[in-house]
Tab-separated table of C-alpha atoms in Angstrom:
chain	number	residue	atom	x	y	z
X	1	MET	CA	-73.144	47.880	137.876
X	2	PRO	CA	-69.533	48.364	139.045
X	3	SER	CA	-68.336	51.909	139.552
X	4	LYS	CA	-65.826	53.284	137.101
X	5	ASN	CA	-64.116	55.333	139.809
X	6	TYR	CA	-62.992	53.442	142.874
X	7	SER	CA	-59.743	55.215	143.538
X	8	LEU	CA	-59.511	56.977	146.874
X	9	PRO	CA	-60.091	60.729	146.996
X	10	THR	CA	-57.105	63.031	147.490
X	11	LYS	CA	-55.566	63.572	150.932
X	12	ILE	CA	-57.231	66.978	151.153
X	13	GLU	CA	-60.628	65.552	150.217
X	14	ILE	CA	-60.274	62.725	152.728
X	15	GLN	CA	-59.318	65.183	155.459
X	16	LYS	CA	-62.188	67.550	154.684
X	17	HIS	CA	-64.746	64.755	154.509
X	18	SER	CA	-63.553	63.224	157.781
X	19	ILE	CA	-63.572	66.522	159.677
X	20	THR	CA	-66.976	67.503	158.294
X	21	SER	CA	-68.546	64.114	159.039
X	22	LEU	CA	-67.469	64.362	162.697
X	23	SER	CA	-68.134	68.086	163.072
X	24	GLN	CA	-70.434	67.517	166.079
X	25	TYR	CA	-67.288	67.065	168.174
X	26	TRP	CA	-65.685	70.417	167.220
X	27	VAL	CA	-68.449	72.798	166.173
X	28	ASP	CA	-67.004	75.952	164.560
X	29	LYS	CA	-63.469	74.871	165.534
X	30	GLU	CA	-62.576	72.577	162.657
X	31	TYR	CA	-59.340	74.494	162.208
X	32	LEU	CA	-58.017	73.036	165.467
X	33	ILE	CA	-58.357	69.529	164.007
X	34	GLU	CA	-56.857	70.623	160.685
X	35	GLU	CA	-53.786	71.860	162.590
X	36	LEU	CA	-53.044	68.521	164.232
X	37	PRO	CA	-49.716	67.017	163.055
X	38	ILE	CA	-51.355	63.938	161.540
X	39	LYS	CA	-49.133	61.917	159.239
X	40	ARG	CA	-50.673	61.472	155.778
X	41	ILE	CA	-50.149	58.482	153.525
X	42	MET	CA	-51.398	57.383	150.134
X	43	ILE	CA	-52.451	53.792	149.607
X	44	ASN	CA	-54.093	51.558	147.060
X	45	ILE	CA	-56.543	48.861	148.176
X	46	GLU	CA	-57.345	46.133	145.693
X	47	SER	CA	-60.953	45.059	145.159
X	48	GLY	CA	-61.826	42.016	147.246
X	49	THR	CA	-59.385	42.804	150.050
X	50	PRO	CA	-60.992	42.001	153.436
X	51	LEU	CA	-60.870	44.633	156.151
X	52	LYS	CA	-58.169	43.971	158.744
X	53	LEU	CA	-57.665	46.078	161.851
X	54	GLU	CA	-54.671	46.871	164.035
X	55	SER	CA	-54.732	47.974	167.662
X	56	ILE	CA	-53.168	51.363	168.421
X	57	SER	CA	-52.268	52.223	172.017
X	58	LEU	CA	-53.452	55.680	173.040
X	59	PRO	CA	-51.391	58.163	175.061
X	60	ALA	CA	-52.238	58.431	178.756
X	61	TRP	CA	-54.292	61.610	178.335
X	62	ALA	CA	-56.631	59.917	175.805
X	63	MET	CA	-56.809	56.304	176.975
X	64	HIS	CA	-60.387	56.724	178.189
X	65	HIS	CA	-61.583	57.081	174.593
X	66	GLY	CA	-60.347	53.628	173.651
X	67	ILE	CA	-61.192	50.052	174.523
X	68	ASP	CA	-58.534	48.567	176.767
X	69	GLU	CA	-56.715	51.885	176.169
X	70	CYS	CA	-56.565	51.243	172.398
X	71	ILE	CA	-58.357	52.171	169.190
X	72	LEU	CA	-58.599	49.855	166.190
X	73	VAL	CA	-57.780	51.230	162.732
X	74	PRO	CA	-57.571	49.655	159.267
X	75	SER	CA	-54.157	48.076	158.742
X	76	GLU	CA	-53.526	50.299	155.705
X	77	CYS	CA	-53.320	53.335	158.021
X	78	VAL	CA	-50.342	51.939	159.908
X	79	PRO	CA	-46.827	52.532	158.505
X	80	ARG	CA	-45.185	49.350	157.264
X	81	ASN	CA	-42.190	47.938	159.103
X	82	TYR	CA	-42.542	50.375	161.994
X	83	GLN	CA	-39.577	49.827	164.325
X	84	GLY	CA	-40.252	52.514	166.927
X	85	ASP	CA	-41.844	52.452	170.358
X	86	LYS	CA	-45.324	50.926	170.112
X	87	ASN	CA	-46.528	53.462	172.663
X	88	ASN	CA	-45.730	56.232	170.172
X	89	LEU	CA	-47.223	54.532	167.126
X	90	TRP	CA	-50.321	56.735	167.442
X	91	LYS	CA	-48.201	59.655	166.189
X	92	GLU	CA	-47.585	57.821	162.893
X	93	ILE	CA	-51.189	56.909	162.074
X	94	ASP	CA	-53.115	58.602	159.283
X	95	TRP	CA	-56.180	59.200	161.405
X	96	PHE	CA	-58.109	60.975	158.644
X	97	LEU	CA	-57.644	57.996	156.363
X	98	ALA	CA	-58.760	55.661	159.167
X	99	ILE	CA	-61.976	57.666	159.583
X	100	PHE	CA	-62.639	57.691	155.842
X	101	LEU	CA	-62.015	53.976	155.272
X	102	LEU	CA	-64.282	53.008	158.159
X	103	ILE	CA	-67.141	55.469	157.852
X	104	GLU	CA	-67.386	54.853	154.094
X	105	CYS	CA	-66.880	51.074	154.414
X	106	TRP	CA	-64.263	51.380	151.695
X	107	HIS	CA	-63.263	47.718	151.813
X	108	GLU	CA	-66.903	46.656	151.561
X	109	ARG	CA	-67.441	48.999	148.601
X	110	LEU	CA	-64.460	47.449	146.822
X	111	TRP	CA	-65.766	43.986	147.684
X	112	GLU	CA	-69.084	44.893	146.042
X	113	ASN	CA	-67.265	46.287	143.039
X	114	LYS	CA	-65.653	42.888	142.499
X	115	PHE	CA	-68.288	40.391	143.670
X	116	GLY	CA	-71.568	42.350	143.560
X	117	PRO	CA	-73.741	43.648	146.426
X	118	ILE	CA	-73.920	41.660	149.649
X	119	HIS	CA	-77.042	43.747	150.323
X	120	SER	CA	-76.946	43.432	154.110
X	121	TYR	CA	-75.656	39.982	155.011
X	122	SER	CA	-72.389	40.105	156.912
X	123	PHE	CA	-71.659	36.401	156.349
X	124	ARG	CA	-70.982	37.181	152.683
X	125	LEU	CA	-67.917	39.238	153.621
X	126	LYS	CA	-65.234	36.587	153.779
X	127	GLY	CA	-62.173	37.042	155.985
X	128	TRP	CA	-63.465	40.249	157.610
X	129	ASP	CA	-62.213	41.557	160.934
X	130	GLU	CA	-65.558	41.540	162.731
X	131	ARG	CA	-64.243	43.765	165.516
X	132	ALA	CA	-64.990	46.652	163.145
X	133	TRP	CA	-68.699	46.162	163.844
X	134	GLU	CA	-68.462	45.867	167.617
X	135	ARG	CA	-67.690	49.497	168.481
X	136	ALA	CA	-68.209	53.001	167.135
X	137	TRP	CA	-64.507	53.299	166.283
X	138	VAL	CA	-65.001	56.352	164.075
X	139	ASN	CA	-66.616	58.281	166.916
X	140	ARG	CA	-63.861	57.181	169.262
X	141	ILE	CA	-61.253	58.482	166.807
X	142	GLY	CA	-63.144	61.767	166.712
X	143	LEU	CA	-63.083	62.014	170.495
X	144	PHE	CA	-59.378	61.194	170.491
X	145	LEU	CA	-58.629	63.970	167.965
X	146	ARG	CA	-60.682	66.392	170.041
X	147	GLU	CA	-58.641	65.405	173.089
X	148	TRP	CA	-55.376	65.761	171.169
X	149	ALA	CA	-56.209	69.292	170.042
X	150	ALA	CA	-56.972	70.279	173.646
X	151	PHE	CA	-53.851	68.574	175.017
X	152	LYS	CA	-51.662	70.534	172.589
X	153	ILE	CA	-52.590	73.793	174.290
X	154	SER	CA	-52.888	72.366	177.830
X	155	GLU	CA	-56.640	72.835	177.845
X	156	SER	CA	-59.528	70.534	178.705
X	157	SER	CA	-61.458	69.284	175.694
X	158	GLU	CA	-64.769	70.283	177.257
X	159	HIS	CA	-63.602	73.830	177.906
X	160	LEU	CA	-62.133	74.151	174.413
X	161	PHE	CA	-64.945	72.552	172.391
X	162	GLY	CA	-67.875	72.636	174.786
X	163	LYS	CA	-69.838	69.750	176.247
X	164	LYS	CA	-70.536	66.842	173.961
X	165	ASP	CA	-74.101	66.459	172.715
X	166	LYS	CA	-76.244	63.806	174.311
X	167	ALA	CA	-76.640	60.621	172.318
X	168	GLU	CA	-79.677	60.329	170.060
X	169	ILE	CA	-81.182	56.867	169.640
X	170	LYS	CA	-83.988	56.954	167.081
X	171	MET	CA	-86.723	54.332	167.284
X	172	THR	CA	-87.989	53.284	163.852
X	173	HIS	CA	-90.672	50.883	162.657
X	174	ASP	CA	-90.855	49.176	159.271
X	175	VAL	CA	-94.519	48.388	158.683
X	176	ASP	CA	-94.167	45.042	156.933
X	177	ALA	CA	-97.575	43.608	157.780
X	178	ILE	CA	-100.960	44.622	159.161
X	179	LYS	CA	-102.558	41.174	158.948
X	180	LYS	CA	-101.444	37.564	158.971
X	181	THR	CA	-101.402	36.560	155.316
X	182	TRP	CA	-100.584	33.081	154.032
X	183	ALA	CA	-97.379	34.402	152.532
X	184	ILE	CA	-96.285	35.572	155.994
X	185	ARG	CA	-97.398	32.325	157.602
X	186	PHE	CA	-95.285	30.352	155.157
X	187	LYS	CA	-92.175	32.573	155.364
X	188	GLN	CA	-92.040	32.802	159.150
X	189	ALA	CA	-92.918	29.128	159.715
X	190	VAL	CA	-90.089	28.102	157.399
X	191	PHE	CA	-87.695	30.457	159.170
X	192	ILE	CA	-88.658	29.030	162.579
X	193	LEU	CA	-88.171	25.508	161.236
X	194	PHE	CA	-84.748	26.498	159.932
X	195	ASN	CA	-83.775	27.660	163.414
X	196	ALA	CA	-85.218	24.436	164.830
X	197	PHE	CA	-82.984	22.442	162.493
X	198	ARG	CA	-79.994	24.546	163.541
X	199	ALA	CA	-80.766	23.861	167.206
X	200	LEU	CA	-81.069	20.157	166.412
X	201	LEU	CA	-77.626	20.131	164.807
X	202	ASN	CA	-76.220	21.785	167.935
X	203	GLY	CA	-77.754	19.109	170.132
X	204	ASN	CA	-80.387	21.438	171.627
X	205	PHE	CA	-83.248	18.965	171.309
X	206	LEU	CA	-85.649	20.725	173.683
X	207	THR	CA	-85.157	24.050	171.887
X	208	ALA	CA	-85.681	22.335	168.532
X	209	ALA	CA	-88.922	20.751	169.731
X	210	ARG	CA	-90.219	24.086	171.044
X	211	ARG	CA	-89.472	25.754	167.714
X	212	ILE	CA	-91.171	23.048	165.683
X	213	LYS	CA	-94.267	23.472	167.845
X	214	LYS	CA	-94.061	27.259	167.462
X	215	SER	CA	-93.847	26.991	163.657
X	216	LEU	CA	-97.025	24.880	163.539
X	217	ILE	CA	-98.888	27.253	165.839
X	218	PHE	CA	-97.777	30.215	163.741
X	219	LEU	CA	-98.843	28.500	160.534
X	220	PHE	CA	-102.367	27.509	161.538
X	221	THR	CA	-103.648	30.035	164.104
X	222	ASN	CA	-105.295	33.417	163.552
X	223	GLU	CA	-104.676	36.724	165.323
X	224	ASN	CA	-105.472	40.384	164.801
X	225	TRP	CA	-102.265	42.168	163.781
X	226	MET	CA	-103.565	45.722	163.970
X	227	VAL	CA	-101.461	46.646	166.985
X	228	PHE	CA	-100.826	50.323	166.269
X	229	ASN	CA	-102.969	51.629	169.132
X	230	LYS	CA	-100.995	49.500	171.560
X	231	LEU	CA	-97.676	50.534	169.996
X	232	LEU	CA	-98.518	54.227	170.092
X	233	ALA	CA	-99.657	53.927	173.708
X	234	TYR	CA	-96.390	52.231	174.699
X	235	GLU	CA	-94.338	55.020	173.155
X	236	LYS	CA	-96.516	57.777	174.542
X	237	ASP	CA	-95.988	56.418	178.053
X	238	VAL	CA	-92.218	56.941	177.776
X	239	ASN	CA	-92.315	59.974	175.462
X	240	VAL	CA	-90.457	58.278	172.609
X	241	LYS	CA	-91.046	59.625	169.094
X	242	SER	CA	-90.527	57.241	166.206
X	243	THR	CA	-90.339	57.063	162.442
X	244	PHE	CA	-92.813	54.670	160.817
X	245	HIS	CA	-91.769	53.446	157.363
X	246	PHE	CA	-94.716	52.451	155.147
X	247	TYR	CA	-94.688	50.423	151.932
X	248	GLY	CA	-95.994	52.379	148.961
X	249	ASP	CA	-96.091	50.108	145.898
X	250	LEU	CA	-99.593	49.993	144.383
X	251	GLN	CA	-98.684	47.967	141.294
X	252	LYS	CA	-100.082	44.500	140.709
X	253	LYS	CA	-97.851	41.878	142.335
X	254	ASN	CA	-96.259	38.886	140.705
X	255	LEU	CA	-95.665	35.729	142.782
X	256	LYS	CA	-92.251	36.902	144.006
X	257	LYS	CA	-93.599	40.225	145.250
X	258	MET	CA	-96.537	38.469	146.898
X	259	LEU	CA	-94.106	36.354	148.908
X	260	ILE	CA	-91.524	39.037	149.713
X	261	ASP	CA	-93.162	42.493	149.767
X	262	PRO	CA	-95.771	43.713	152.280
X	263	GLY	CA	-99.311	42.746	151.304
X	264	TYR	CA	-101.225	45.939	152.142
X	265	ARG	CA	-102.145	48.919	149.961
X	266	ILE	CA	-101.146	52.311	151.304
X	267	ASN	CA	-104.210	54.038	149.820
X	268	SER	CA	-106.663	51.877	151.783
X	269	ASN	CA	-108.812	53.593	154.399
X	270	VAL	CA	-107.322	51.351	157.092
X	271	LEU	CA	-103.774	52.533	156.365
X	272	LYS	CA	-104.822	56.158	155.960
X	273	ASN	CA	-106.321	55.995	159.462
X	274	VAL	CA	-103.140	54.437	160.836
X	275	ILE	CA	-101.026	57.173	159.257
X	276	SER	CA	-103.357	59.815	160.681
X	277	ASP	CA	-102.964	58.355	164.180
X	278	VAL	CA	-99.176	58.204	163.819
X	279	LEU	CA	-98.962	61.826	162.714
X	280	SER	CA	-101.408	62.961	165.401
X	281	ASP	CA	-98.994	61.647	168.025
X	282	ASN	CA	-96.161	63.678	166.414
X	283	HIS	CA	-94.275	60.715	165.022
X	284	GLU	CA	-92.661	60.837	161.597
X	285	ILE	CA	-93.397	58.713	158.573
X	286	GLY	CA	-91.073	57.459	155.890
X	287	LEU	CA	-90.941	55.166	152.875
X	288	HIS	CA	-90.326	51.423	153.125
X	289	THR	CA	-89.529	50.582	149.540
X	290	GLY	CA	-90.186	47.300	147.727
X	291	PHE	CA	-87.679	44.452	147.586
X	292	GLU	CA	-86.625	45.240	144.008
X	293	SER	CA	-86.387	49.026	144.355
X	294	TRP	CA	-82.847	49.330	145.743
X	295	ASN	CA	-81.420	50.438	142.373
X	296	ASN	CA	-84.540	51.629	140.547
X	297	ILE	CA	-85.327	55.348	140.430
X	298	LYS	CA	-88.652	54.791	138.665
X	299	ASP	CA	-89.886	52.410	141.384
X	300	LEU	CA	-88.716	54.714	144.168
X	301	LYS	CA	-90.405	57.738	142.646
X	302	ARG	CA	-93.707	55.899	142.150
X	303	GLN	CA	-93.755	54.462	145.672
X	304	LYS	CA	-92.771	57.775	147.254
X	305	ARG	CA	-95.590	59.555	145.410
X	306	ALA	CA	-98.146	56.949	146.542
X	307	LEU	CA	-97.173	57.424	150.187
X	308	GLU	CA	-97.256	61.199	149.831
X	309	ASP	CA	-100.742	61.011	148.295
X	310	ALA	CA	-101.964	58.767	151.122
X	311	SER	CA	-100.438	60.839	153.909
X	312	GLY	CA	-100.648	64.355	152.531
X	313	ARG	CA	-97.028	64.853	153.592
X	314	ALA	CA	-93.730	65.256	151.768
X	315	ILE	CA	-91.687	62.115	152.390
X	316	VAL	CA	-87.975	62.477	153.169
X	317	ASN	CA	-87.172	59.381	155.300
X	318	VAL	CA	-86.508	55.954	153.812
X	319	ARG	CA	-85.363	52.430	154.618
X	320	GLN	CA	-85.067	49.712	152.003
X	321	HIS	CA	-87.135	46.541	152.502
X	322	TRP	CA	-85.020	43.597	153.718
X	323	LEU	CA	-82.169	46.137	153.880
X	324	ARG	CA	-81.559	45.622	150.164
X	325	PHE	CA	-78.674	47.960	149.455
X	326	SER	CA	-75.827	48.775	147.090
X	327	TRP	CA	-73.082	51.269	147.890
X	328	ASN	CA	-72.881	52.164	144.229
X	329	SER	CA	-76.523	52.845	143.465
X	330	THR	CA	-79.013	52.908	146.359
X	331	TRP	CA	-78.194	56.324	147.813
X	332	ALA	CA	-77.857	57.816	144.333
X	333	CYS	CA	-81.339	56.552	143.426
X	334	GLN	CA	-82.892	57.721	146.691
X	335	GLU	CA	-81.282	61.112	146.296
X	336	ALA	CA	-82.579	61.422	142.728
X	337	VAL	CA	-86.209	61.212	143.913
X	338	GLY	CA	-85.797	63.767	146.703
X	339	LEU	CA	-85.339	61.523	149.737
X	340	LYS	CA	-83.111	63.083	152.394
X	341	LEU	CA	-82.383	60.562	155.183
X	342	ASP	CA	-81.753	56.834	154.757
X	343	SER	CA	-81.516	54.354	157.641
X	344	THR	CA	-80.832	51.177	155.646
X	345	LEU	CA	-77.202	50.822	156.710
X	346	MET	CA	-77.298	47.792	158.999
X	347	PHE	CA	-76.758	44.038	158.731
X	348	ASN	CA	-79.700	41.658	158.512
X	349	ASP	CA	-77.945	38.843	160.306
X	350	ARG	CA	-76.305	40.588	163.265
X	351	PRO	CA	-76.479	43.796	165.313
X	352	GLY	CA	-73.612	46.256	165.246
X	353	PHE	CA	-71.981	49.264	163.637
X	354	ARG	CA	-71.718	48.296	159.964
X	355	ASN	CA	-69.519	51.315	159.228
X	356	SER	CA	-67.911	51.453	162.685
X	357	CYS	CA	-69.744	54.623	163.643
X	358	SER	CA	-72.791	56.124	165.285
X	359	LEU	CA	-73.425	59.186	163.138
X	360	VAL	CA	-75.653	61.020	160.706
X	361	TRP	CA	-73.497	62.061	157.783
X	362	HIS	CA	-73.396	62.696	154.040
X	363	PRO	CA	-71.851	59.561	152.474
X	364	TRP	CA	-69.209	59.751	149.760
X	365	ASN	CA	-70.377	59.440	146.143
X	366	VAL	CA	-67.590	57.660	144.255
X	367	ASN	CA	-69.137	58.342	140.855
X	368	LYS	CA	-69.133	62.105	141.382
X	369	ASN	CA	-66.125	62.256	143.732
X	370	GLN	CA	-68.053	64.327	146.254
X	371	THR	CA	-70.529	63.796	149.072
X	372	HIS	CA	-74.091	62.717	148.424
X	373	LYS	CA	-76.838	65.224	149.118
X	374	ILE	CA	-78.756	62.570	151.039
X	375	GLN	CA	-77.783	61.850	154.631
X	376	ALA	CA	-77.505	58.407	156.191
X	377	ILE	CA	-77.903	57.287	159.784
X	378	SER	CA	-76.369	54.074	161.069
X	379	SER	CA	-78.914	51.521	162.291
X	380	ILE	CA	-77.474	49.190	164.914
X	381	LEU	CA	-80.152	46.797	166.154
X	382	MET	CA	-83.472	45.240	165.174
X	383	ASP	CA	-85.870	42.810	166.776
X	384	SER	CA	-84.980	39.815	164.602
X	385	HIS	CA	-81.321	40.072	165.620
X	386	ILE	CA	-82.106	39.095	169.196
X	387	TYR	CA	-84.893	36.622	168.416
X	388	ASP	CA	-84.143	34.957	165.084
X	389	TYR	CA	-80.391	35.191	164.576
X	390	LEU	CA	-78.790	35.107	168.020
X	391	GLU	CA	-79.305	32.096	170.277
X	392	LEU	CA	-80.441	33.981	173.381
X	393	GLU	CA	-82.452	33.281	176.495
X	394	ASP	CA	-85.033	35.860	177.548
X	395	ASN	CA	-82.797	37.285	180.267
X	396	GLU	CA	-79.918	37.810	177.814
X	397	ARG	CA	-81.732	40.009	175.328
X	398	GLU	CA	-81.773	43.137	177.486
X	399	ASN	CA	-78.009	42.833	177.989
X	400	ILE	CA	-77.467	42.687	174.225
X	401	MET	CA	-79.683	45.726	173.630
X	402	SER	CA	-78.005	47.601	176.467
X	403	TYR	CA	-74.538	46.930	175.006
X	404	TRP	CA	-75.299	48.734	171.716
X	405	ILE	CA	-77.207	51.603	173.331
X	406	LYS	CA	-74.425	52.096	175.866
X	407	GLU	CA	-71.764	52.352	173.148
X	408	CYS	CA	-73.783	55.079	171.417
X	409	ARG	CA	-74.134	56.951	174.691
X	410	ILE	CA	-70.433	56.723	175.528
X	411	VAL	CA	-69.477	58.371	172.228
X	412	SER	CA	-72.434	60.805	172.141
X	413	GLY	CA	-73.514	59.149	168.932
X	414	LYS	CA	-76.579	59.098	166.722
X	415	ALA	CA	-78.124	55.818	165.623
X	416	ALA	CA	-81.410	54.132	164.759
X	417	VAL	CA	-82.978	50.955	166.084
X	418	LEU	CA	-85.743	49.003	164.343
X	419	TRP	CA	-88.765	47.194	165.750
X	420	HIS	CA	-91.473	45.746	163.478
X	421	PRO	CA	-94.995	46.474	164.791
X	422	HIS	CA	-96.421	43.018	164.007
X	423	THR	CA	-93.971	41.388	166.448
X	424	LEU	CA	-96.001	42.853	169.325
X	425	THR	CA	-98.631	40.178	168.636
X	426	LYS	CA	-98.908	36.924	170.583
X	427	ASP	CA	-97.816	35.125	167.409
X	428	TYR	CA	-94.341	36.539	167.982
X	429	GLY	CA	-94.406	37.433	171.660
X	430	TRP	CA	-91.630	40.021	171.441
X	431	SER	CA	-93.398	42.797	173.384
X	432	ASP	CA	-91.353	42.456	176.568
X	433	SER	CA	-88.067	43.174	174.804
X	434	PHE	CA	-89.638	46.094	172.951
X	435	LEU	CA	-90.697	47.664	176.240
X	436	LYS	CA	-87.211	47.139	177.650
X	437	LEU	CA	-85.705	48.770	174.562
X	438	LEU	CA	-88.012	51.768	174.987
X	439	GLY	CA	-86.804	52.013	178.569
X	440	LEU	CA	-83.158	51.967	177.453
X	441	ILE	CA	-83.806	54.689	174.885
X	442	ASN	CA	-85.654	56.837	177.365
X	443	ARG	CA	-82.762	56.932	179.873
X	444	ARG	CA	-81.535	60.172	178.378
X	445	SER	CA	-79.634	61.292	181.443
X	446	GLU	CA	-77.134	58.394	181.307
């Protein structure tokens, strides 16, 4: 349902929300950011307007926070018909508005308000400036403002605000399957065949042949998918603590749910033992909600209660199945049932920073014109990105993973990554990249 209130907040509200959301960069010294001589503008963005970015050159004392000495901002934040020196354009930018539009994906919200939810498929956003997803621009703006405040008083930013926190990369697992059901066989075999057809169209005949063979092997062979002992051992070796999201719907399934939702029951003894092992190793658990639950409070409440009964723990973490998501309703529904941290915000079909940031923050609630009580964390990468969606050779996958982790580290960000446990089987053969990702996460000193 479209929101009735998609006008931007006031300048003061935008400023407060932006400063609060990036408070990790200026703990207890927000007033220094408030005092910056940032030009403020009021704009109106029509629903369905694609996001476009403009490159802003940074002053010499802040160039290291940019990419090629620049930061990208939404075009609406740049004064029209600017005739001055391009090197001084940074003084004319409404940086608070730039933060707000990016971190809250304001253009995407308006797109949804006009065309309906894209859920989490970037290809549905037509005419978008995809550079928005390639860097944590919001964090980089925060670092620039921190530098500006220090430069004003001829001080170093580290001395004025203290050392930046180390980046936090959170490993998460969505438990979609514990055995190889016929529904899974069919879905994955079809997906592999689709990629084979795509390779065929691109003239990659050998790749297409390999994928056709793989789809047949996947369809007709059997393998034990209970890989949790192996997964827990891998993470224990590198001292990585994860969040495991479990599916909690105990209702009888129709055909659609049988094909799309996980096939296990959370109250089975097998799953209770898995949860016990996960908790014994000091990992966290969370809710992986059904495909149709993204805007349904009743479904969320029932599934959350089932997981709490099975685990004996209060459940506060959540990620929607298949990243089904609406800006207008999903967080409001999650919040209504007492969930406190959502990690759904990511694209299904590509890695990246969907809201141009690497943060944990309280998103803006347009219906109440205030922040949500629930927090969200940006998720930036999952296993299927580098195996199913991107055409990569084995030696290229580590470089892709390293790129996203490195960006989070550069900006001292917070983000989640997702790896599905069942892909550690021979059926998938994705274990090597998982181990490399664990290694990247564990390099805390970089």
